[in-house]
Short mmCIF file of C-alpha atoms in Angstrom, two decimals:
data_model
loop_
_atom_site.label_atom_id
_atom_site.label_comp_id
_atom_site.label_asym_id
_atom_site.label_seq_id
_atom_site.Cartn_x
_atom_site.Cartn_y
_atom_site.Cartn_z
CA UNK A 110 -12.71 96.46 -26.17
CA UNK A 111 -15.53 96.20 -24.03
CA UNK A 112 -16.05 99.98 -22.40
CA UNK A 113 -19.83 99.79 -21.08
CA UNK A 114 -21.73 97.15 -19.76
CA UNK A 115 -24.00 95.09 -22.10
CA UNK A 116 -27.28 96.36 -21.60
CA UNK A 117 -26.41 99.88 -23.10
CA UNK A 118 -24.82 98.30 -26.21
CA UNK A 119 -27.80 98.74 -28.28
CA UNK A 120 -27.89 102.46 -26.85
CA UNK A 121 -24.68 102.53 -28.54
CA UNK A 122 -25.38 100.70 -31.73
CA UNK A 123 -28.21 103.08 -32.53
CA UNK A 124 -26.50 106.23 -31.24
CA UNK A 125 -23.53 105.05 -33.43
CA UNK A 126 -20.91 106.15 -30.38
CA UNK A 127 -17.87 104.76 -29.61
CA UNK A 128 -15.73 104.78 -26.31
CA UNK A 129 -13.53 107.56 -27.11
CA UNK A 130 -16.17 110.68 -27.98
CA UNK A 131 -16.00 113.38 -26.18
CA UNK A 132 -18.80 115.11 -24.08
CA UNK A 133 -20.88 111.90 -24.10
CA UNK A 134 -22.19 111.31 -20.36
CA UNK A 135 -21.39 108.13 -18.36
CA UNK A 136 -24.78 106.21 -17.07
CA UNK A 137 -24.75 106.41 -13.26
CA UNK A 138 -27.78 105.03 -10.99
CA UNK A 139 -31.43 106.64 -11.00
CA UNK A 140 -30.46 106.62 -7.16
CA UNK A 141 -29.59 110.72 -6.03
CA UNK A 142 -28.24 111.37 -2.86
CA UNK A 143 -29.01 114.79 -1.17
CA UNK A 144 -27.20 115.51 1.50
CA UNK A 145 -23.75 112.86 1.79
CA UNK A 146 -24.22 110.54 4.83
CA UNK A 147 -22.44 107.52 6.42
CA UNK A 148 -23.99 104.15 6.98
CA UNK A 149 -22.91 101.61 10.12
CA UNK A 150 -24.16 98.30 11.02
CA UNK A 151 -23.73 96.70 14.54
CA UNK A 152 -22.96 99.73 16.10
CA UNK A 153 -22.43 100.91 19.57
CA UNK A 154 -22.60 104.58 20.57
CA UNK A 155 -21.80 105.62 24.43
CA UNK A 156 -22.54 109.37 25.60
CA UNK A 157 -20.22 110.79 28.39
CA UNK A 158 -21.00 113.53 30.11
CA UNK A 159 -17.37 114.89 30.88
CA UNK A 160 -16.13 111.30 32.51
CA UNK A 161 -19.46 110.33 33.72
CA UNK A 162 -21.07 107.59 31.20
CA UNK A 163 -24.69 109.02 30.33
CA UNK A 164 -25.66 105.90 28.16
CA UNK A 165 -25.12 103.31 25.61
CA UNK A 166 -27.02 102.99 22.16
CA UNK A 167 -26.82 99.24 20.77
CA UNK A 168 -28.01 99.33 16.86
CA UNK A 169 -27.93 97.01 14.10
CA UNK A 170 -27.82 100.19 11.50
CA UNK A 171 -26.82 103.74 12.27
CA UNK A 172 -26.75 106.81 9.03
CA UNK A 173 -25.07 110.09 10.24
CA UNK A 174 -25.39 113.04 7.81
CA UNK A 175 -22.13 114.81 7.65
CA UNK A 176 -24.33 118.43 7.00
CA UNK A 177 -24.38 120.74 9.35
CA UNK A 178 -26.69 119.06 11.53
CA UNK A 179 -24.88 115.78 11.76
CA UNK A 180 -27.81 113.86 13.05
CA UNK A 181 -27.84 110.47 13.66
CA UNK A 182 -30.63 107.64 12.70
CA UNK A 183 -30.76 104.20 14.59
CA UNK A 184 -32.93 100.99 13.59
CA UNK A 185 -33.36 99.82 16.35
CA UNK A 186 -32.73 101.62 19.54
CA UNK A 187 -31.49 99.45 22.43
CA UNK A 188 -30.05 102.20 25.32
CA UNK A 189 -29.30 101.47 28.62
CA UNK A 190 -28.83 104.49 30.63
CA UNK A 191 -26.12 104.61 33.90
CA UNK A 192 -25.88 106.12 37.11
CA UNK A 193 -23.02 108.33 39.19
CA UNK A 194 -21.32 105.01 39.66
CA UNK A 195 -21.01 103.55 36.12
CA UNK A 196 -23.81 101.06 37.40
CA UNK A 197 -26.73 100.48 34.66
CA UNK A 198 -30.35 101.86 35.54
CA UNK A 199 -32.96 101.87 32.85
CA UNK A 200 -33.13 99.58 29.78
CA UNK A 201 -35.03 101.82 26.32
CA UNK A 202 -35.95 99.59 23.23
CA UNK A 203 -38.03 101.20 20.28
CA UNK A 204 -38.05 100.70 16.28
CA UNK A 205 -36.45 103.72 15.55
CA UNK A 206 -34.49 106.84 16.50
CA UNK A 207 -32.53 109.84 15.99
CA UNK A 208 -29.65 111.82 18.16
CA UNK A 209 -28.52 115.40 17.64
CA UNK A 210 -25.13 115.44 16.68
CA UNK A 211 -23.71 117.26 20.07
CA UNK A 212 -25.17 113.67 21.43
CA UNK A 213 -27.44 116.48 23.99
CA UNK A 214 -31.17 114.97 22.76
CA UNK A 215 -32.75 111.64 21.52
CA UNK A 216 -35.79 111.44 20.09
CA UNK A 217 -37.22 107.59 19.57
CA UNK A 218 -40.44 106.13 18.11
CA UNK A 219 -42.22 102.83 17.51
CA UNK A 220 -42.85 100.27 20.20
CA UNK A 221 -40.76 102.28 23.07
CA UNK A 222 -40.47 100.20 26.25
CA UNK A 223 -38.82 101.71 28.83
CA UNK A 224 -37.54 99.57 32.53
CA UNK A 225 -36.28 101.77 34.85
CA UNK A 226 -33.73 100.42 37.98
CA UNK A 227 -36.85 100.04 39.87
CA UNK A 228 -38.83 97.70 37.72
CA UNK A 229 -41.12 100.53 36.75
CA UNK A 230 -42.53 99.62 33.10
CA UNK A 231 -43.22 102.45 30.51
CA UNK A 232 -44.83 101.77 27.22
CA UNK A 233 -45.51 104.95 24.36
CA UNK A 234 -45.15 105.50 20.97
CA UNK A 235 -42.33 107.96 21.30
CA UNK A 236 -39.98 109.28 23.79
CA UNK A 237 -37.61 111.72 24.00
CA UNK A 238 -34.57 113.19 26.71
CA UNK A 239 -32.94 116.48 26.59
CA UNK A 240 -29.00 116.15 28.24
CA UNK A 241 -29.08 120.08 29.40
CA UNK A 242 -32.69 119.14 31.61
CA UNK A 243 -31.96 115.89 32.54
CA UNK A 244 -35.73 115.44 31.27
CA UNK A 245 -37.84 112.80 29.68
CA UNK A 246 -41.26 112.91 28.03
CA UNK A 247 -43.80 111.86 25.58
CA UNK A 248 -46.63 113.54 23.68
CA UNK A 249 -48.38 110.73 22.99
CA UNK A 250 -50.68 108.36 25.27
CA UNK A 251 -48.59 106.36 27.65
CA UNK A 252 -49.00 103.11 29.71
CA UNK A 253 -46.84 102.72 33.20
CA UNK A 254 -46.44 99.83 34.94
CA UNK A 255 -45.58 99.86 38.70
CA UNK A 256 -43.89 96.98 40.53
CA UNK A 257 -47.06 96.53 42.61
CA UNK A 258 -48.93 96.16 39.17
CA UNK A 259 -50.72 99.79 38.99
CA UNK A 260 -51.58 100.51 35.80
CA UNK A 261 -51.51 104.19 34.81
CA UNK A 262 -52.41 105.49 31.14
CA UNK A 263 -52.62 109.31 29.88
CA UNK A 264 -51.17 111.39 27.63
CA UNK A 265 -48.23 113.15 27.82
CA UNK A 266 -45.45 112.33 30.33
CA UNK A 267 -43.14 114.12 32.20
CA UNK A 268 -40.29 112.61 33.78
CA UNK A 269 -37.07 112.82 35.36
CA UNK A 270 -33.91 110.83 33.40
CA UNK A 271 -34.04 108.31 35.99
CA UNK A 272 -37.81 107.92 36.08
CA UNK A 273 -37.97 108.20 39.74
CA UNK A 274 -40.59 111.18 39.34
CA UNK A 275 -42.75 111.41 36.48
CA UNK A 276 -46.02 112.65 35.96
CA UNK A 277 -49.22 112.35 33.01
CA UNK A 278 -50.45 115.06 31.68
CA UNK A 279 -53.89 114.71 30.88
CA UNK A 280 -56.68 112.13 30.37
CA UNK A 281 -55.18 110.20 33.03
CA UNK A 282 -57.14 106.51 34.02
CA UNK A 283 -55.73 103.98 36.38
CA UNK A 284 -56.29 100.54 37.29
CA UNK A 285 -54.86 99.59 41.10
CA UNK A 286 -55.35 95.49 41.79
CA UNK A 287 -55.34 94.33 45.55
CA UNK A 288 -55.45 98.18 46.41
CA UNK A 289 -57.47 97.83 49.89
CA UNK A 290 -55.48 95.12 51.13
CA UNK A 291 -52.30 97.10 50.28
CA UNK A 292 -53.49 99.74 52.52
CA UNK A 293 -54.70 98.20 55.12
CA UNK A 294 -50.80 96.37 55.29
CA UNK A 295 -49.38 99.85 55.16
CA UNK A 296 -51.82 101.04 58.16
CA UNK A 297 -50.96 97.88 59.74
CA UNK A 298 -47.11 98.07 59.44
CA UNK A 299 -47.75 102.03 60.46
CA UNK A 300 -49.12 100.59 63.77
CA UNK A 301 -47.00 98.26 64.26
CA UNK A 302 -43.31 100.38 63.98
CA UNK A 303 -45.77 102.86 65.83
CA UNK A 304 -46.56 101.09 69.11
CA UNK A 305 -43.65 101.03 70.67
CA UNK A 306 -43.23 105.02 70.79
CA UNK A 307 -44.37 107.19 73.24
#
């Protein structure tokens, strides 16, 4: 009768055990686990905020520790975030990230991109949003992208969920392309609407 697998035979040989002693200890893997945690592939995640759809996470693998904290890990993060309506707004990608386990923050790192409902374009190495605030930032250096092409980089952003207001906090640069000509169309189109008013 075959009771162990063949490489721990010899073990066996030399020991001089057999299947039935008592107190001898079953091999297990060199692997230890922790804290116990569960493991999903292709998963979806949606946050409500009582009916209200907040957003949907997209992941090819999700691990949730069943501890106290409960958090979850995604590789990779693919959200897109809703409005009032139920209609999509923004569009997150990064490598990696982590929820609490009330679903009320999200923390994600690596590559973030970030296109809001108005085509504005936000690149960092890590993001996160708070539910309770309705807030978004960054501590590290961040890039945004405006529809007209601005280019803004600093560190540090601070940002509404929707990413209609936002601000960097410090070492701020820009670039601004076609910038005169954009302002002399807005004077002109001021004029314009303007000339027919007493």
């Amino acid at each position: 009768m075959w009771c162990l697998a063949l490489p721990f035979l010899a073990a066996l040989a030399v020991t001089g055990s057999g299947c039935g002693e008592k107190g001898r200890k079953l091999p297990h893997s060199a692997d230890s686990v922790t804290i116990p945690y569960q493991e999903f592939g292709k998963t979806t995640l949606f946050c409500y905020d009582g009916p209200f759809k907040l957003w949907r996470l997209d992941t090819d693998y999700m691990r949730k520790n069943i501890g106290d904290t409960a958090k979850m890990l995604a590789v990779p993060v693919e959200i897109t975030t809703y409005d009032s309506l139920g209609d999509p707004q923004t569009r997150i990608l990064a490598d990696s990230g982590h929820t609490s386990s009330e679903l009320e923050s999200f923390d994600i790192w690596g590559n973030v991109y970030v296109k809001s409902a108005d085509d504005l374009v936000i690149r960092s190495e890590s993001l996160w949003w708070n539910k309770n605030t309705r807030k978004v930032g960054s501590d590290d250096f961040v890039q945004i992208t405006t529809p007209e092409g601005d280019v803004l980089r600093g560190k540090g952003l601070d940002a509404n969920e929707s990413f209609t207001r936002w601000s960097l906090r410090e070492s701020v640069s820009g670039r601004f392309p076609n910038f005169r000509e954009r302002v002399e169309q807005e004077d002109q189109l001021e004029s314009e609407n303007g000339s027919g008013t007493e």
